[in-house]
Tab-separated table of N, CA and C in Angstrom:
chain	number	residue	atom	x	y	z
A	1	UNK	N	1.996	23.630	1.622
A	1	UNK	CA	2.704	22.482	1.062
A	1	UNK	C	2.518	21.287	1.968
A	2	UNK	N	2.518	20.106	1.561
A	2	UNK	CA	2.237	18.823	2.313
A	2	UNK	C	3.440	17.837	1.854
A	3	UNK	N	3.750	16.910	2.775
A	3	UNK	CA	4.563	16.002	2.534
A	3	UNK	C	3.949	14.691	2.781
A	4	UNK	N	4.031	13.796	1.693
A	4	UNK	CA	3.356	12.557	1.845
A	4	UNK	C	4.498	11.349	1.880
A	5	UNK	N	4.534	10.604	3.017
A	5	UNK	CA	5.468	9.644	3.215
A	5	UNK	C	5.098	8.512	3.878
A	6	UNK	N	5.603	7.321	3.502
A	6	UNK	CA	5.419	5.986	4.200
A	6	UNK	C	6.721	5.484	4.526
A	7	UNK	N	7.298	5.954	5.657
A	7	UNK	CA	8.614	5.468	6.008
A	7	UNK	C	8.520	3.841	6.455
A	8	UNK	N	7.446	3.523	7.018
A	8	UNK	CA	7.367	2.134	7.232
A	8	UNK	C	7.427	1.224	6.103
A	9	UNK	N	7.128	1.740	4.910
A	9	UNK	CA	7.240	0.910	3.817
A	9	UNK	C	8.564	1.168	2.864
A	10	UNK	N	9.359	2.098	3.524
A	10	UNK	CA	10.713	2.367	2.916
A	10	UNK	C	10.380	3.248	1.684
A	11	UNK	N	9.379	4.024	1.619
A	11	UNK	CA	9.241	4.956	0.468
A	11	UNK	C	9.591	6.327	0.868
A	12	UNK	N	10.365	6.977	0.038
A	12	UNK	CA	10.719	8.335	0.179
A	12	UNK	C	9.499	9.329	0.125
A	13	UNK	N	9.674	10.404	0.903
A	13	UNK	CA	8.570	11.444	0.844
A	13	UNK	C	8.403	12.084	-0.289
A	14	UNK	N	7.162	12.527	-0.815
A	14	UNK	CA	6.802	13.250	-1.846
A	14	UNK	C	6.248	14.524	-1.396
A	15	UNK	N	6.766	15.698	-1.892
A	15	UNK	CA	6.389	16.973	-1.413
A	15	UNK	C	5.338	17.459	-2.426
A	16	UNK	N	4.254	17.981	-1.881
A	16	UNK	CA	3.066	18.530	-2.863
A	16	UNK	C	2.686	19.897	-2.422
A	17	UNK	N	1.976	20.518	-3.312
A	17	UNK	CA	1.443	21.748	-3.192
A	17	UNK	C	0.006	21.558	-3.343
A	18	UNK	N	-0.823	21.978	-2.200
A	18	UNK	CA	-2.258	21.729	-2.425
A	18	UNK	C	-2.886	22.988	-2.925
A	19	UNK	N	-3.739	22.994	-3.893
A	19	UNK	CA	-4.501	24.153	-4.338
A	19	UNK	C	-5.934	23.705	-4.520
A	20	UNK	N	-6.817	24.863	-4.667
A	20	UNK	CA	-8.290	24.470	-4.920
A	20	UNK	C	-8.694	25.543	-5.963
A	21	UNK	N	-9.635	24.971	-7.007
A	21	UNK	CA	-10.182	25.900	-7.835
A	21	UNK	C	-11.730	25.499	-7.836
A	22	UNK	N	-12.455	26.593	-7.555
A	22	UNK	CA	-13.967	26.347	-7.386
A	22	UNK	C	-14.237	25.151	-6.529
A	23	UNK	N	-13.551	25.006	-5.286
A	23	UNK	CA	-13.836	24.099	-4.422
A	23	UNK	C	-13.387	22.712	-4.809
A	24	UNK	N	-12.641	22.556	-6.000
A	24	UNK	CA	-12.006	21.358	-6.292
A	24	UNK	C	-10.571	21.198	-5.995
A	25	UNK	N	-10.304	20.210	-5.330
A	25	UNK	CA	-8.821	19.978	-4.919
A	25	UNK	C	-7.956	19.690	-6.003
A	26	UNK	N	-6.764	20.195	-5.965
A	26	UNK	CA	-5.581	19.814	-6.938
A	26	UNK	C	-4.398	19.661	-6.149
A	27	UNK	N	-3.642	18.526	-6.275
A	27	UNK	CA	-2.446	18.270	-5.559
A	27	UNK	C	-1.248	18.292	-6.605
A	28	UNK	N	-0.336	19.121	-6.515
A	28	UNK	CA	0.744	19.332	-7.510
A	28	UNK	C	1.956	18.799	-6.859
A	29	UNK	N	2.689	17.762	-7.528
A	29	UNK	CA	3.845	17.159	-7.088
A	29	UNK	C	4.997	18.171	-7.267
A	30	UNK	N	5.716	18.415	-6.127
A	30	UNK	CA	6.965	19.282	-6.197
A	30	UNK	C	8.276	18.688	-6.253
A	31	UNK	N	8.320	17.503	-5.418
A	31	UNK	CA	9.748	16.822	-5.461
A	31	UNK	C	9.314	15.371	-4.871
A	32	UNK	N	10.391	14.674	-4.988
A	32	UNK	CA	10.323	13.325	-4.487
A	32	UNK	C	9.768	12.172	-5.273
A	33	UNK	N	9.203	12.565	-6.468
A	33	UNK	CA	8.649	11.607	-7.385
A	33	UNK	C	9.782	10.996	-8.268
A	34	UNK	N	9.804	9.743	-8.389
A	34	UNK	CA	10.967	9.024	-9.172
A	34	UNK	C	11.132	9.566	-10.608
A	35	UNK	N	12.184	9.378	-11.227
A	35	UNK	CA	12.372	9.804	-12.616
A	35	UNK	C	11.317	9.061	-13.539
A	36	UNK	N	10.810	9.750	-14.428
A	36	UNK	CA	9.740	9.177	-15.313
A	36	UNK	C	10.520	9.000	-16.720
A	37	UNK	N	10.464	7.771	-17.186
A	37	UNK	CA	11.012	7.542	-18.457
A	37	UNK	C	9.989	7.795	-19.614
A	38	UNK	N	10.482	8.042	-20.956
A	38	UNK	CA	9.687	8.208	-21.943
A	38	UNK	C	10.067	9.577	-22.762
A	39	UNK	N	9.931	9.500	-24.026
A	39	UNK	CA	10.185	10.676	-24.851
A	39	UNK	C	8.976	11.590	-24.991
A	40	UNK	N	7.900	11.066	-25.042
A	40	UNK	CA	6.596	11.868	-25.268
A	40	UNK	C	5.780	11.757	-24.058
A	41	UNK	N	4.780	12.554	-24.023
A	41	UNK	CA	3.871	12.643	-22.782
A	41	UNK	C	3.186	11.362	-22.710
A	42	UNK	N	2.761	10.735	-23.906
A	42	UNK	CA	2.084	9.379	-23.846
A	42	UNK	C	3.028	8.295	-23.265
A	43	UNK	N	4.265	8.310	-23.623
A	43	UNK	CA	5.209	7.417	-23.265
A	43	UNK	C	5.467	7.494	-21.730
A	44	UNK	N	5.440	8.711	-21.322
A	44	UNK	CA	5.472	8.997	-19.868
A	44	UNK	C	4.418	8.513	-19.049
A	45	UNK	N	3.126	8.789	-19.595
A	45	UNK	CA	1.919	8.332	-18.904
A	45	UNK	C	1.964	6.720	-18.927
A	46	UNK	N	2.303	6.094	-19.934
A	46	UNK	CA	2.341	4.645	-19.928
A	46	UNK	C	3.341	4.187	-18.874
A	47	UNK	N	4.547	4.817	-18.780
A	47	UNK	CA	5.482	4.342	-17.864
A	47	UNK	C	4.999	4.429	-16.332
A	48	UNK	N	4.402	5.685	-16.049
A	48	UNK	CA	3.891	5.683	-14.654
A	48	UNK	C	2.770	4.838	-14.435
A	49	UNK	N	1.964	4.638	-15.489
A	49	UNK	CA	0.860	3.479	-15.224
A	49	UNK	C	1.315	2.166	-14.977
A	50	UNK	N	2.350	1.772	-15.648
A	50	UNK	CA	3.020	0.356	-15.460
A	50	UNK	C	3.837	0.262	-14.341
A	51	UNK	N	4.639	1.389	-13.948
A	51	UNK	CA	5.756	1.171	-12.908
A	51	UNK	C	5.581	1.879	-11.674
A	52	UNK	N	4.794	2.983	-11.705
A	52	UNK	CA	4.620	3.743	-10.427
A	52	UNK	C	3.294	4.056	-10.001
A	53	UNK	N	2.274	3.125	-10.345
A	53	UNK	CA	0.887	3.449	-10.148
A	53	UNK	C	0.728	3.341	-8.532
A	54	UNK	N	1.549	2.779	-7.729
A	54	UNK	CA	1.425	2.638	-6.327
A	54	UNK	C	1.450	4.107	-5.796
A	55	UNK	N	2.300	4.987	-6.438
A	55	UNK	CA	2.550	6.342	-5.957
A	55	UNK	C	1.245	7.260	-6.267
A	56	UNK	N	0.597	6.935	-7.357
A	56	UNK	CA	-0.632	7.571	-7.742
A	56	UNK	C	-1.633	7.348	-6.506
A	57	UNK	N	-1.741	5.996	-6.083
A	57	UNK	CA	-2.647	5.644	-5.150
A	57	UNK	C	-2.360	6.411	-3.745
A	58	UNK	N	-1.008	6.562	-3.392
A	58	UNK	CA	-0.532	7.224	-2.155
A	58	UNK	C	-1.054	8.600	-2.306
A	59	UNK	N	-0.937	9.312	-3.502
A	59	UNK	CA	-1.215	10.768	-3.471
A	59	UNK	C	-2.723	10.952	-3.527
A	60	UNK	N	-3.518	10.006	-4.172
A	60	UNK	CA	-5.079	10.314	-4.324
A	60	UNK	C	-5.906	9.797	-3.304
A	61	UNK	N	-5.715	8.581	-2.714
A	61	UNK	CA	-6.557	7.946	-1.844
A	61	UNK	C	-6.428	8.380	-0.410
A	62	UNK	N	-7.389	8.074	0.355
A	62	UNK	CA	-7.489	8.393	1.921
A	62	UNK	C	-6.236	7.593	2.423
A	63	UNK	N	-5.735	7.982	3.470
A	63	UNK	CA	-6.051	9.064	4.253
A	63	UNK	C	-5.484	10.502	3.805
A	64	UNK	N	-4.677	10.501	2.716
A	64	UNK	CA	-4.074	11.761	2.284
A	64	UNK	C	-4.970	12.416	1.325
A	65	UNK	N	-5.814	11.753	0.672
A	65	UNK	CA	-6.636	12.261	-0.474
A	65	UNK	C	-8.161	12.097	-0.176
A	66	UNK	N	-8.877	12.061	-1.301
A	66	UNK	CA	-10.247	11.812	-1.195
A	66	UNK	C	-10.832	11.381	-2.573
A	67	UNK	N	-12.131	10.987	-2.618
A	67	UNK	CA	-12.690	10.520	-3.992
A	67	UNK	C	-12.730	11.775	-4.972
A	68	UNK	N	-12.770	13.011	-4.499
A	68	UNK	CA	-12.649	14.261	-5.364
A	68	UNK	C	-11.213	14.568	-5.736
A	69	UNK	N	-10.112	13.911	-5.190
A	69	UNK	CA	-8.795	14.481	-5.366
A	69	UNK	C	-8.281	14.388	-6.803
A	70	UNK	N	-7.736	15.375	-7.365
A	70	UNK	CA	-7.041	15.455	-8.649
A	70	UNK	C	-5.685	15.857	-8.392
A	71	UNK	N	-4.745	15.165	-9.229
A	71	UNK	CA	-3.386	15.316	-9.002
A	71	UNK	C	-2.480	15.757	-10.390
A	72	UNK	N	-1.456	16.382	-10.191
A	72	UNK	CA	-0.686	16.871	-11.349
A	72	UNK	C	1.012	16.412	-11.026
A	73	UNK	N	1.406	15.713	-12.042
A	73	UNK	CA	2.880	15.468	-11.761
A	73	UNK	C	3.607	16.129	-13.006
A	74	UNK	N	4.352	17.200	-12.658
A	74	UNK	CA	5.023	17.908	-13.744
A	74	UNK	C	6.105	17.079	-14.165
A	75	UNK	N	6.196	17.103	-15.581
A	75	UNK	CA	7.400	16.236	-16.314
A	75	UNK	C	8.095	17.095	-17.395
A	76	UNK	N	9.180	16.648	-17.813
A	76	UNK	CA	9.873	17.328	-18.859
A	76	UNK	C	9.073	17.467	-20.114
A	77	UNK	N	8.942	18.649	-20.694
A	77	UNK	CA	8.206	18.925	-21.825
A	77	UNK	C	8.825	18.123	-23.024
A	78	UNK	N	8.048	17.508	-23.862
A	78	UNK	CA	8.796	17.014	-25.103
A	78	UNK	C	8.616	18.022	-26.354
A	79	UNK	N	8.127	19.049	-26.125
A	79	UNK	CA	7.969	20.076	-27.088
A	79	UNK	C	8.872	21.305	-26.644
A	80	UNK	N	9.732	21.773	-27.514
A	80	UNK	CA	10.654	22.561	-27.170
A	80	UNK	C	9.897	24.058	-26.733
A	81	UNK	N	8.936	24.358	-27.362
A	81	UNK	CA	8.018	25.506	-27.159
A	81	UNK	C	7.271	25.565	-25.856
A	82	UNK	N	7.115	24.382	-25.125
A	82	UNK	CA	6.302	24.168	-24.148
A	82	UNK	C	6.981	24.763	-22.841
A	83	UNK	N	6.266	25.465	-22.020
A	83	UNK	CA	6.763	25.953	-20.588
A	83	UNK	C	6.680	24.921	-19.685
A	84	UNK	N	5.733	24.063	-19.575
A	84	UNK	CA	5.665	23.004	-18.666
A	84	UNK	C	4.767	21.971	-19.346
A	85	UNK	N	4.872	20.681	-18.829
A	85	UNK	CA	4.171	19.619	-19.267
A	85	UNK	C	3.904	18.834	-17.976
A	86	UNK	N	2.723	18.160	-17.840
A	86	UNK	CA	2.205	17.329	-16.785
A	86	UNK	C	1.551	16.066	-17.078
A	87	UNK	N	1.425	15.333	-16.075
A	87	UNK	CA	0.552	14.172	-16.188
A	87	UNK	C	-0.608	14.439	-15.155
A	88	UNK	N	-1.811	14.127	-15.498
A	88	UNK	CA	-2.902	14.330	-14.652
A	88	UNK	C	-3.408	13.116	-14.072
A	89	UNK	N	-3.645	12.913	-12.851
A	89	UNK	CA	-4.041	11.782	-12.028
A	89	UNK	C	-5.101	11.908	-11.340
A	90	UNK	N	-5.870	10.829	-10.945
A	90	UNK	CA	-6.999	10.986	-10.071
A	90	UNK	C	-7.136	9.594	-9.436
A	91	UNK	N	-8.317	9.370	-8.679
A	91	UNK	CA	-8.316	8.207	-8.010
A	91	UNK	C	-8.608	6.998	-8.899
A	92	UNK	N	-9.133	7.197	-10.168
A	92	UNK	CA	-9.352	6.177	-11.260
A	92	UNK	C	-8.152	5.815	-12.093
A	93	UNK	N	-7.231	6.688	-12.142
A	93	UNK	CA	-6.088	6.513	-13.029
A	93	UNK	C	-5.390	7.714	-13.538
A	94	UNK	N	-5.340	7.710	-14.873
A	94	UNK	CA	-4.542	8.798	-15.702
A	94	UNK	C	-5.385	9.474	-16.645
A	95	UNK	N	-5.684	10.765	-16.669
A	95	UNK	CA	-6.533	11.457	-17.507
A	95	UNK	C	-5.788	12.325	-18.546
A	96	UNK	N	-6.440	12.729	-19.545
A	96	UNK	CA	-5.751	13.457	-20.660
A	96	UNK	C	-5.693	14.998	-20.220
A	97	UNK	N	-6.640	15.406	-19.480
A	97	UNK	CA	-6.755	16.891	-18.904
A	97	UNK	C	-7.742	16.939	-17.812
A	98	UNK	N	-7.759	18.100	-17.263
A	98	UNK	CA	-8.672	18.478	-16.294
A	98	UNK	C	-8.789	19.871	-16.210
A	99	UNK	N	-9.893	20.502	-16.416
A	99	UNK	CA	-10.196	21.846	-16.479
A	99	UNK	C	-9.791	22.611	-15.094
A	100	UNK	N	-10.235	22.250	-14.017
A	100	UNK	CA	-9.957	22.996	-12.754
A	100	UNK	C	-8.474	22.892	-12.408
A	101	UNK	N	-7.776	21.775	-12.862
A	101	UNK	CA	-6.411	21.663	-12.604
A	101	UNK	C	-5.525	22.321	-13.532
A	102	UNK	N	-6.070	22.684	-14.655
A	102	UNK	CA	-5.415	23.552	-15.553
A	102	UNK	C	-5.349	25.003	-15.040
A	103	UNK	N	-6.519	25.421	-14.374
A	103	UNK	CA	-6.698	26.748	-13.836
A	103	UNK	C	-5.574	26.911	-12.701
A	104	UNK	N	-5.581	25.911	-11.855
A	104	UNK	CA	-4.630	25.883	-10.734
A	104	UNK	C	-3.250	25.743	-11.303
A	105	UNK	N	-2.950	25.100	-12.302
A	105	UNK	CA	-1.528	25.055	-12.904
A	105	UNK	C	-1.214	26.458	-13.524
A	106	UNK	N	-2.154	27.248	-13.980
A	106	UNK	CA	-1.750	28.644	-14.438
A	106	UNK	C	-1.364	29.521	-13.272
A	107	UNK	N	-2.142	29.468	-12.121
A	107	UNK	CA	-1.700	30.145	-11.028
A	107	UNK	C	-0.421	29.784	-10.467
A	108	UNK	N	-0.223	28.403	-10.395
A	108	UNK	CA	1.021	27.802	-9.979
A	108	UNK	C	2.229	28.255	-10.927
A	109	UNK	N	2.089	28.268	-12.076
A	109	UNK	CA	3.137	28.605	-13.126
A	109	UNK	C	3.458	30.107	-12.835
A	110	UNK	N	2.504	30.958	-12.686
A	110	UNK	CA	2.776	32.362	-12.391
A	110	UNK	C	3.580	32.569	-11.133
A	111	UNK	N	2.998	31.941	-10.030
A	111	UNK	CA	3.491	32.213	-8.700
A	111	UNK	C	4.878	31.532	-8.534
A	112	UNK	N	5.289	30.628	-9.317
A	112	UNK	CA	6.578	30.020	-9.236
A	112	UNK	C	7.591	30.425	-10.384
A	113	UNK	N	7.347	31.403	-11.059
A	113	UNK	CA	8.132	32.083	-12.120
A	113	UNK	C	8.339	31.087	-13.347
A	114	UNK	N	7.380	30.047	-13.591
A	114	UNK	CA	7.506	29.381	-14.876
A	114	UNK	C	7.141	30.113	-16.023
A	115	UNK	N	6.103	30.894	-15.911
A	115	UNK	CA	5.705	31.987	-16.961
A	115	UNK	C	5.529	33.278	-16.282
A	116	UNK	N	5.595	34.272	-17.069
A	116	UNK	CA	5.335	35.619	-16.573
A	116	UNK	C	3.937	35.960	-16.669
A	117	UNK	N	3.367	36.547	-15.546
A	117	UNK	CA	2.095	36.989	-15.511
A	117	UNK	C	2.054	38.222	-16.356
A	118	UNK	N	0.811	38.264	-17.076
A	118	UNK	CA	0.527	39.293	-17.988
A	118	UNK	C	-0.807	39.947	-17.741
A	119	UNK	N	-1.020	41.124	-17.449
A	119	UNK	CA	-2.275	41.926	-17.208
A	119	UNK	C	-3.031	41.776	-18.402
A	120	UNK	N	-4.448	41.721	-18.367
A	120	UNK	CA	-5.360	41.653	-19.524
A	120	UNK	C	-5.420	42.927	-20.061
């Protein structure tokens, strides 16, 4: 786990979990991210883009990130049948999905008891 903090700027720390899938980095936000408004995933993505984009930059850019960094911000699912919902972020903005991040999220979801692991 890592903690990203800018105390000089008066910003609270954001706790993350660092994962790698096929040598691709994924940073999953665990705590410290402000409340995200919106009823749907698209409304939530629009909200963070408009109001919290500075935090995306803190999480993705040097010295804490890199040009290859990809991030995941868990949010409350808007579908009752969903086990989890996330916003995907990278150095360029907000994406609709990321294959290697989805693989990392699967491992994270099992490791953290969000979903049960099932043997093939």
